[in-house]
Amino acid sequence: MRVGLLTGGGDCPGLNAVLRGFVLHHAQGGGTSVGFLRGWKGVLEGLVRPLAPADVEELWNVGGTVLGTSRTNPLKAEGGLEAIRATWQKERLDALVAIGGDDTLGVATKLAAAGLAVVGVPKTIDNDLSGTDYTFGFDTAINICAEALDRLHTTARSHGRTFVVEVMGRQAGWIGAYAGLAGGAHVTLLPEFPIDLGAVCAVVERRRQAGGPGYTIIVVSEGATLDDGDEVTVSKEVDAFGHARLGGVGERLAARIQAKTGVEIRSTVLGHVQRGGPPSAYDRVLATRFGVRAADLVAKKEFGVMVALRGTGLVSVPLAEATGTLKQVPRSFYDMIQGVSG
Ligand code: F6P
């Protein structure tokens, strides 16, 4: 079987390990793999490269994606579906494996409904896909956040300073929640729960007056909202899937706390450092398992499904069920975080 692969949306540590897992296992069964460059853009425009075992065997620990990525929505382009069908025929594809988050897999869902032989592999550092317990990239991201927080604690403690640390997480605060827990944050603020500025300032004041080093570490997800209820964006311009570029809530929050308490605040944005570099060992393994399972699904001609992790085992779930609903941090988990905060 001749199978095309693509990586779409924001890059994510472990994408190359999925490609490696798929290509090596598919080749063992006698199959051929090709890669589309820059996500759905490559399928639209027929940008293809060979993906032989020799091209991927060294990729188990390489961050980013050797195929490149983009936020192209091919179904928004004029004649998008016809262009995809034309590429499919020209490349003599038997199947397509789309590796991406909700947007990329949303397109895969529509293509599967249109009769194309598609398999999905879930990816996002945000871990917000409802069909799978975990996505690769998340573990790497929270380890980077935890290390950054460990470092910020020592400088904050030395100066008796308060730090606001902005982490990724658009509508789901899993990175913030896990980073806050793993990194000993005193306050954790997530998109799911509007920020109560008075409560945050009360923690800062209490810790300042407690007699110890008097410092506070506040983790805030980029998508968390202040009392005005708006996401803080770098610009209002949206991408092909309707998302504005978030960023700046940490800085804005720091200014508000400083104005209310008079405490000197520093803010740090971890940004794309959370997404770059080599995947953690956990993510290498999960990504490889996803790639191998996707090859098995293609061999069995089980299409219109996404590979997913449930507990410690892999399952396949219909693409239509796996996309469209966001997995957010529930109140009970947030309440548990409060049990070790303040
Ligand atoms: O979806 C993953 C993610 O990292 C989000 O947390 C973040 O809002 C977004 O991607 C950033 O995207 P970009 O790389 O386009 O700035």
Short mmCIF file of C-alpha atoms and ligand atoms in Angstrom, two decimals:
data_model
loop_
_atom_site.label_atom_id
_atom_site.label_comp_id
_atom_site.label_asym_id
_atom_site.label_seq_id
_atom_site.Cartn_x
_atom_site.Cartn_y
_atom_site.Cartn_z
CA MET A 1 0.00 0.00 0.00
CA ARG A 2 1.15 3.52 -0.78
CA VAL A 3 0.37 5.87 2.08
CA GLY A 4 0.76 9.64 2.42
CA LEU A 5 1.51 11.26 5.79
CA LEU A 6 1.19 14.86 6.91
CA THR A 7 1.76 16.86 10.09
CA GLY A 8 -0.55 19.86 10.59
CA GLY A 9 -1.09 22.68 13.09
CA GLY A 10 1.45 23.74 15.71
CA ASP A 11 4.49 21.48 15.80
CA CYS A 12 4.93 19.20 18.76
CA PRO A 13 7.78 17.08 20.19
CA GLY A 14 7.20 13.51 19.00
CA LEU A 15 5.88 14.19 15.48
CA ASN A 16 9.03 12.73 13.94
CA ALA A 17 8.80 9.68 16.19
CA VAL A 18 5.27 9.03 14.83
CA LEU A 19 6.60 9.28 11.26
CA ARG A 20 9.41 6.88 12.18
CA GLY A 21 7.05 4.41 13.86
CA PHE A 22 4.67 4.43 10.91
CA VAL A 23 7.23 4.27 8.09
CA LEU A 24 9.38 1.52 9.65
CA HIS A 25 6.41 -0.69 10.53
CA HIS A 26 4.60 -0.06 7.23
CA ALA A 27 7.80 -0.96 5.33
CA GLN A 28 8.06 -4.25 7.27
CA GLY A 29 4.72 -5.17 5.67
CA GLY A 30 6.01 -4.20 2.22
CA GLY A 31 4.32 -0.77 2.11
CA THR A 32 5.59 2.55 0.76
CA SER A 33 5.26 5.91 2.52
CA VAL A 34 5.41 9.45 1.16
CA GLY A 35 5.30 12.69 3.10
CA PHE A 36 3.26 15.81 2.29
CA LEU A 37 5.10 19.02 3.09
CA ARG A 38 3.63 21.72 5.35
CA GLY A 39 0.44 19.99 6.44
CA TRP A 40 -2.71 20.24 4.33
CA LYS A 41 -0.95 22.81 2.13
CA GLY A 42 1.21 19.97 0.77
CA VAL A 43 -1.85 17.90 -0.10
CA LEU A 44 -3.55 20.87 -1.78
CA GLU A 45 -0.51 21.76 -3.82
CA GLY A 46 0.94 18.28 -4.34
CA LEU A 47 4.16 18.97 -2.40
CA VAL A 48 5.50 15.46 -1.74
CA ARG A 49 8.74 13.82 -0.65
CA PRO A 50 9.64 10.16 -0.29
CA LEU A 51 9.68 8.75 3.25
CA ALA A 52 11.85 5.64 3.16
CA PRO A 53 13.02 3.83 6.32
CA ALA A 54 16.48 5.42 5.90
CA ASP A 55 14.82 8.87 5.98
CA VAL A 56 13.23 8.29 9.38
CA GLU A 57 15.29 5.77 11.34
CA GLU A 58 17.35 8.46 13.12
CA LEU A 59 14.29 10.52 14.10
CA TRP A 60 13.23 8.97 17.44
CA ASN A 61 14.50 11.98 19.43
CA VAL A 62 14.31 14.84 16.94
CA GLY A 63 11.92 17.69 17.79
CA GLY A 64 9.71 19.52 15.30
CA THR A 65 8.64 17.78 12.08
CA VAL A 66 10.80 16.94 9.08
CA LEU A 67 7.70 17.39 6.91
CA GLY A 68 7.10 20.97 8.05
CA THR A 69 3.66 22.13 9.11
CA SER A 70 1.11 24.89 8.54
CA ARG A 71 -2.32 25.97 9.70
CA THR A 72 -3.76 25.65 6.17
CA ASN A 73 -7.44 24.69 6.04
CA PRO A 74 -7.75 22.99 2.62
CA LEU A 75 -11.55 22.95 2.75
CA LYS A 76 -11.60 26.75 2.92
CA ALA A 77 -9.66 26.98 -0.31
CA GLU A 78 -11.67 27.24 -3.55
CA GLY A 79 -11.94 23.74 -5.05
CA GLY A 80 -10.08 22.30 -2.03
CA LEU A 81 -11.73 18.87 -2.04
CA GLU A 82 -11.18 18.45 -5.80
CA ALA A 83 -7.52 19.46 -5.42
CA ILE A 84 -7.09 16.86 -2.66
CA ARG A 85 -8.69 14.18 -4.84
CA ALA A 86 -6.39 15.17 -7.73
CA THR A 87 -3.28 14.83 -5.53
CA TRP A 88 -4.60 11.52 -4.23
CA GLN A 89 -4.88 10.16 -7.78
CA LYS A 90 -1.58 11.60 -8.97
CA GLU A 91 0.25 10.09 -6.00
CA ARG A 92 -1.68 6.78 -6.34
CA LEU A 93 -2.50 6.84 -2.62
CA ASP A 94 -4.22 3.96 -0.88
CA ALA A 95 -4.54 5.93 2.36
CA LEU A 96 -3.63 9.15 4.12
CA VAL A 97 -2.45 9.50 7.72
CA ALA A 98 -3.10 12.95 9.21
CA ILE A 99 -1.15 13.76 12.37
CA GLY A 100 -2.57 16.80 14.11
CA GLY A 101 -4.82 18.43 16.64
CA ASP A 102 -8.50 19.27 16.54
CA ASP A 103 -8.25 21.48 13.43
CA THR A 104 -6.13 19.09 11.32
CA LEU A 105 -8.21 16.10 12.40
CA GLY A 106 -11.43 18.07 11.81
CA VAL A 107 -10.42 18.25 8.14
CA ALA A 108 -9.55 14.52 8.22
CA THR A 109 -13.04 13.84 9.61
CA LYS A 110 -14.65 15.67 6.69
CA LEU A 111 -12.45 13.87 4.15
CA ALA A 112 -13.35 10.51 5.70
CA ALA A 113 -17.04 11.47 5.44
CA ALA A 114 -16.41 12.25 1.75
CA GLY A 115 -15.18 8.67 1.29
CA LEU A 116 -11.39 9.03 1.49
CA ALA A 117 -9.33 6.41 3.34
CA VAL A 118 -7.99 8.46 6.24
CA VAL A 119 -6.48 7.57 9.62
CA GLY A 120 -5.87 10.21 12.31
CA VAL A 121 -3.10 10.45 14.89
CA PRO A 122 -3.73 12.94 17.73
CA LYS A 123 -1.06 15.53 18.53
CA THR A 124 -1.03 18.62 20.69
CA ILE A 125 1.07 19.84 23.58
CA ASP A 126 -2.21 21.17 25.04
CA ASN A 127 -3.58 17.61 25.65
CA ASP A 128 -7.09 18.91 24.94
CA LEU A 129 -8.38 16.26 22.50
CA SER A 130 -11.38 14.52 23.99
CA GLY A 131 -10.89 11.15 22.27
CA THR A 132 -7.57 10.27 23.90
CA ASP A 133 -6.30 10.31 27.48
CA TYR A 134 -2.94 11.78 26.43
CA THR A 135 -1.34 13.27 23.36
CA PHE A 136 2.43 13.15 22.84
CA GLY A 137 4.15 16.52 23.32
CA PHE A 138 2.26 17.27 26.53
CA ASP A 139 4.73 15.42 28.75
CA THR A 140 7.68 17.22 27.14
CA ALA A 141 5.95 20.60 27.55
CA ILE A 142 5.14 20.13 31.23
CA ASN A 143 8.69 18.95 31.97
CA ILE A 144 10.03 22.13 30.36
CA CYS A 145 7.56 24.19 32.44
CA ALA A 146 8.48 22.35 35.65
CA GLU A 147 12.18 22.98 35.10
CA ALA A 148 11.53 26.66 34.36
CA LEU A 149 9.44 26.98 37.54
CA ASP A 150 12.15 25.30 39.65
CA ARG A 151 14.57 27.92 38.35
CA LEU A 152 12.16 30.81 38.93
CA HIS A 153 11.53 29.68 42.53
CA THR A 154 15.18 30.12 43.50
CA THR A 155 15.53 33.60 42.06
CA ALA A 156 12.09 34.66 43.35
CA ARG A 157 12.88 33.34 46.85
CA SER A 158 16.26 35.11 46.90
CA HIS A 159 14.69 38.48 46.12
CA GLY A 160 11.37 37.96 47.87
CA ARG A 161 9.71 38.69 44.54
CA THR A 162 6.47 37.69 42.90
CA PHE A 163 6.59 36.12 39.44
CA VAL A 164 3.80 35.59 36.93
CA VAL A 165 4.66 32.76 34.50
CA GLU A 166 2.58 32.55 31.31
CA VAL A 167 2.34 29.07 29.78
CA MET A 168 0.55 27.76 26.67
CA GLY A 169 -3.04 26.57 26.74
CA ARG A 170 -5.67 28.23 24.61
CA GLN A 171 -9.04 26.94 25.85
CA ALA A 172 -7.83 24.08 28.04
CA GLY A 173 -5.49 24.59 30.96
CA TRP A 174 -3.85 21.17 31.20
CA ILE A 175 -0.34 22.56 30.71
CA GLY A 176 -0.95 25.21 33.38
CA ALA A 177 -2.53 22.69 35.76
CA TYR A 178 0.27 20.12 35.48
CA ALA A 179 3.00 22.76 35.38
CA GLY A 180 1.59 24.39 38.50
CA LEU A 181 1.46 21.07 40.35
CA ALA A 182 4.86 19.83 39.16
CA GLY A 183 6.49 23.21 39.73
CA GLY A 184 5.05 24.10 43.15
CA ALA A 185 3.07 27.16 42.01
CA HIS A 186 1.29 29.14 44.74
CA VAL A 187 -1.46 30.28 42.35
CA THR A 188 -2.60 28.51 39.16
CA LEU A 189 -4.92 30.31 36.73
CA LEU A 190 -6.55 28.44 33.85
CA PRO A 191 -8.81 29.31 30.89
CA GLU A 192 -11.66 27.25 32.38
CA PHE A 193 -12.01 29.48 35.47
CA PRO A 194 -12.09 33.32 35.24
CA ILE A 195 -9.33 35.02 37.23
CA ASP A 196 -10.42 36.43 40.59
CA LEU A 197 -7.92 39.29 40.94
CA GLY A 198 -8.88 39.97 44.56
CA ALA A 199 -8.17 36.35 45.55
CA VAL A 200 -4.81 36.36 43.70
CA CYS A 201 -3.76 39.61 45.43
CA ALA A 202 -4.82 38.18 48.79
CA VAL A 203 -2.40 35.27 48.33
CA VAL A 204 0.43 37.63 47.33
CA GLU A 205 -0.25 39.88 50.38
CA ARG A 206 -0.52 36.98 52.80
CA ARG A 207 2.73 35.41 51.59
CA ARG A 208 4.49 38.80 51.77
CA GLN A 209 3.39 39.31 55.36
CA ALA A 210 3.98 35.70 56.49
CA GLY A 211 7.54 36.42 57.58
CA GLY A 212 9.34 33.92 55.31
CA PRO A 213 10.95 34.76 51.97
CA GLY A 214 7.63 36.40 51.03
CA TYR A 215 7.61 35.41 47.38
CA THR A 216 4.78 34.08 45.17
CA ILE A 217 4.85 32.07 41.95
CA ILE A 218 1.75 32.47 39.79
CA VAL A 219 1.20 30.22 36.75
CA VAL A 220 -1.27 31.55 34.19
CA SER A 221 -2.43 29.88 30.95
CA GLU A 222 -2.27 32.15 27.92
CA GLY A 223 -6.04 31.68 27.44
CA ALA A 224 -7.05 32.59 31.01
CA THR A 225 -9.41 35.56 31.21
CA LEU A 226 -9.35 38.57 33.53
CA ASP A 227 -12.51 40.17 34.92
CA ASP A 228 -13.23 41.86 31.56
CA GLY A 229 -13.82 38.34 30.23
CA ASP A 230 -11.68 38.69 27.09
CA GLU A 231 -8.78 36.52 25.95
CA VAL A 232 -5.60 38.62 25.70
CA THR A 233 -4.36 38.47 22.12
CA VAL A 234 -1.23 39.63 20.34
CA SER A 235 -3.45 40.60 17.40
CA LYS A 236 -7.12 40.13 16.60
CA GLU A 237 -6.28 38.61 13.20
CA VAL A 238 -7.39 34.98 13.01
CA ASP A 239 -5.91 31.98 11.22
CA ALA A 240 -7.71 29.70 8.71
CA PHE A 241 -9.41 27.90 11.60
CA GLY A 242 -10.58 31.10 13.28
CA HIS A 243 -8.01 31.31 16.11
CA ALA A 244 -6.46 34.62 17.17
CA ARG A 245 -2.85 34.63 18.42
CA LEU A 246 -2.94 34.64 22.21
CA GLY A 247 -0.30 36.20 24.44
CA GLY A 248 0.13 38.91 27.02
CA VAL A 249 -2.19 37.87 29.84
CA GLY A 250 0.81 37.37 32.17
CA GLU A 251 2.08 40.89 31.62
CA ARG A 252 -1.40 42.36 32.05
CA LEU A 253 -2.03 40.35 35.21
CA ALA A 254 1.34 41.38 36.66
CA ALA A 255 0.48 45.06 36.12
CA ARG A 256 -2.91 44.64 37.81
CA ILE A 257 -1.43 42.87 40.85
CA GLN A 258 1.31 45.47 41.15
CA ALA A 259 -1.24 48.30 40.96
CA LYS A 260 -3.43 46.70 43.63
CA THR A 261 -0.76 45.52 46.09
CA GLY A 262 2.24 47.74 45.42
CA VAL A 263 4.38 44.57 45.23
CA GLU A 264 7.09 44.55 42.56
CA ILE A 265 6.24 41.84 40.01
CA ARG A 266 8.19 40.19 37.21
CA SER A 267 6.53 38.29 34.39
CA THR A 268 7.99 35.55 32.21
CA VAL A 269 6.47 34.03 29.07
CA LEU A 270 7.65 30.46 28.38
CA GLY A 271 6.15 30.55 24.88
CA HIS A 272 7.48 28.29 22.14
CA VAL A 273 10.30 26.96 24.32
CA GLN A 274 7.54 24.61 25.56
CA ARG A 275 7.11 23.16 22.07
CA GLY A 276 10.66 23.03 20.75
CA GLY A 277 13.48 20.55 21.23
CA PRO A 278 13.60 16.79 21.73
CA PRO A 279 10.60 14.85 23.05
CA SER A 280 10.74 13.33 26.54
CA ALA A 281 11.23 9.55 26.75
CA TYR A 282 7.50 9.15 27.53
CA ASP A 283 6.54 11.13 24.41
CA ARG A 284 9.01 9.20 22.23
CA VAL A 285 7.37 5.95 23.30
CA LEU A 286 3.77 7.20 22.98
CA ALA A 287 4.44 8.75 19.57
CA THR A 288 6.13 5.57 18.32
CA ARG A 289 3.19 3.47 19.56
CA PHE A 290 0.75 5.78 17.76
CA GLY A 291 2.74 5.51 14.52
CA VAL A 292 2.96 1.71 14.64
CA ARG A 293 -0.75 1.40 15.47
CA ALA A 294 -1.67 3.74 12.58
CA ALA A 295 0.27 1.42 10.23
CA ASP A 296 -1.66 -1.56 11.61
CA LEU A 297 -4.98 0.24 11.01
CA VAL A 298 -4.00 1.06 7.43
CA ALA A 299 -2.97 -2.59 6.84
CA LYS A 300 -6.37 -3.71 8.16
CA LYS A 301 -8.10 -1.02 6.05
CA GLU A 302 -9.72 0.40 9.17
CA PHE A 303 -10.31 3.99 8.02
CA GLY A 304 -12.16 7.02 9.37
CA VAL A 305 -10.66 6.42 12.81
CA MET A 306 -8.11 8.02 15.12
CA VAL A 307 -5.54 6.18 17.22
CA ALA A 308 -6.10 6.93 20.92
CA LEU A 309 -4.65 6.13 24.33
CA ARG A 310 -7.16 4.85 26.89
CA GLY A 311 -5.52 4.04 30.20
CA THR A 312 -2.30 2.33 29.14
CA GLY A 313 -3.69 0.67 26.01
CA LEU A 314 -4.27 1.88 22.46
CA VAL A 315 -7.69 1.88 20.81
CA SER A 316 -9.15 3.32 17.61
CA VAL A 317 -12.06 5.74 17.86
CA PRO A 318 -14.21 7.13 15.02
CA LEU A 319 -12.73 10.46 13.86
CA ALA A 320 -16.17 12.07 14.08
CA GLU A 321 -16.34 11.27 17.82
CA ALA A 322 -12.73 12.18 18.51
CA THR A 323 -12.85 15.76 17.22
CA GLY A 324 -14.99 18.81 17.87
CA THR A 325 -15.26 18.47 21.66
CA LEU A 326 -12.53 19.98 23.77
CA LYS A 327 -11.24 18.15 26.86
CA GLN A 328 -11.01 20.81 29.56
CA VAL A 329 -9.79 20.76 33.15
CA PRO A 330 -12.77 19.81 35.35
CA ARG A 331 -13.70 21.73 38.50
CA SER A 332 -12.77 18.74 40.70
CA PHE A 333 -9.19 18.74 39.36
CA TYR A 334 -8.92 22.50 39.86
CA ASP A 335 -10.23 22.16 43.42
CA MET A 336 -7.53 19.55 44.07
CA ILE A 337 -4.88 22.06 42.90
CA GLN A 338 -6.30 24.56 45.42
CA GLY A 339 -5.59 21.98 48.12
CA VAL A 340 -1.84 22.56 47.69
CA SER A 341 -1.89 26.23 46.68
CA GLY A 342 -1.87 29.63 48.42
O1 F6P B 1 -2.13 24.27 19.97
C1 F6P B 1 -0.90 24.33 20.57
C2 F6P B 1 -0.47 25.73 20.84
O2 F6P B 1 0.80 25.60 21.36
C3 F6P B 1 -1.39 26.56 21.75
O3 F6P B 1 -1.23 26.30 23.11
C4 F6P B 1 -0.97 27.96 21.37
O4 F6P B 1 -2.02 28.89 21.61
C5 F6P B 1 -0.69 27.85 19.93
O5 F6P B 1 -0.35 26.51 19.67
C6 F6P B 1 0.41 28.78 19.45
O6 F6P B 1 0.50 28.69 18.10
P1 F6P B 1 1.54 29.44 17.17
O7 F6P B 1 2.75 28.57 17.10
O8 F6P B 1 0.88 29.54 15.87
O9 F6P B 1 1.88 30.74 17.81
#
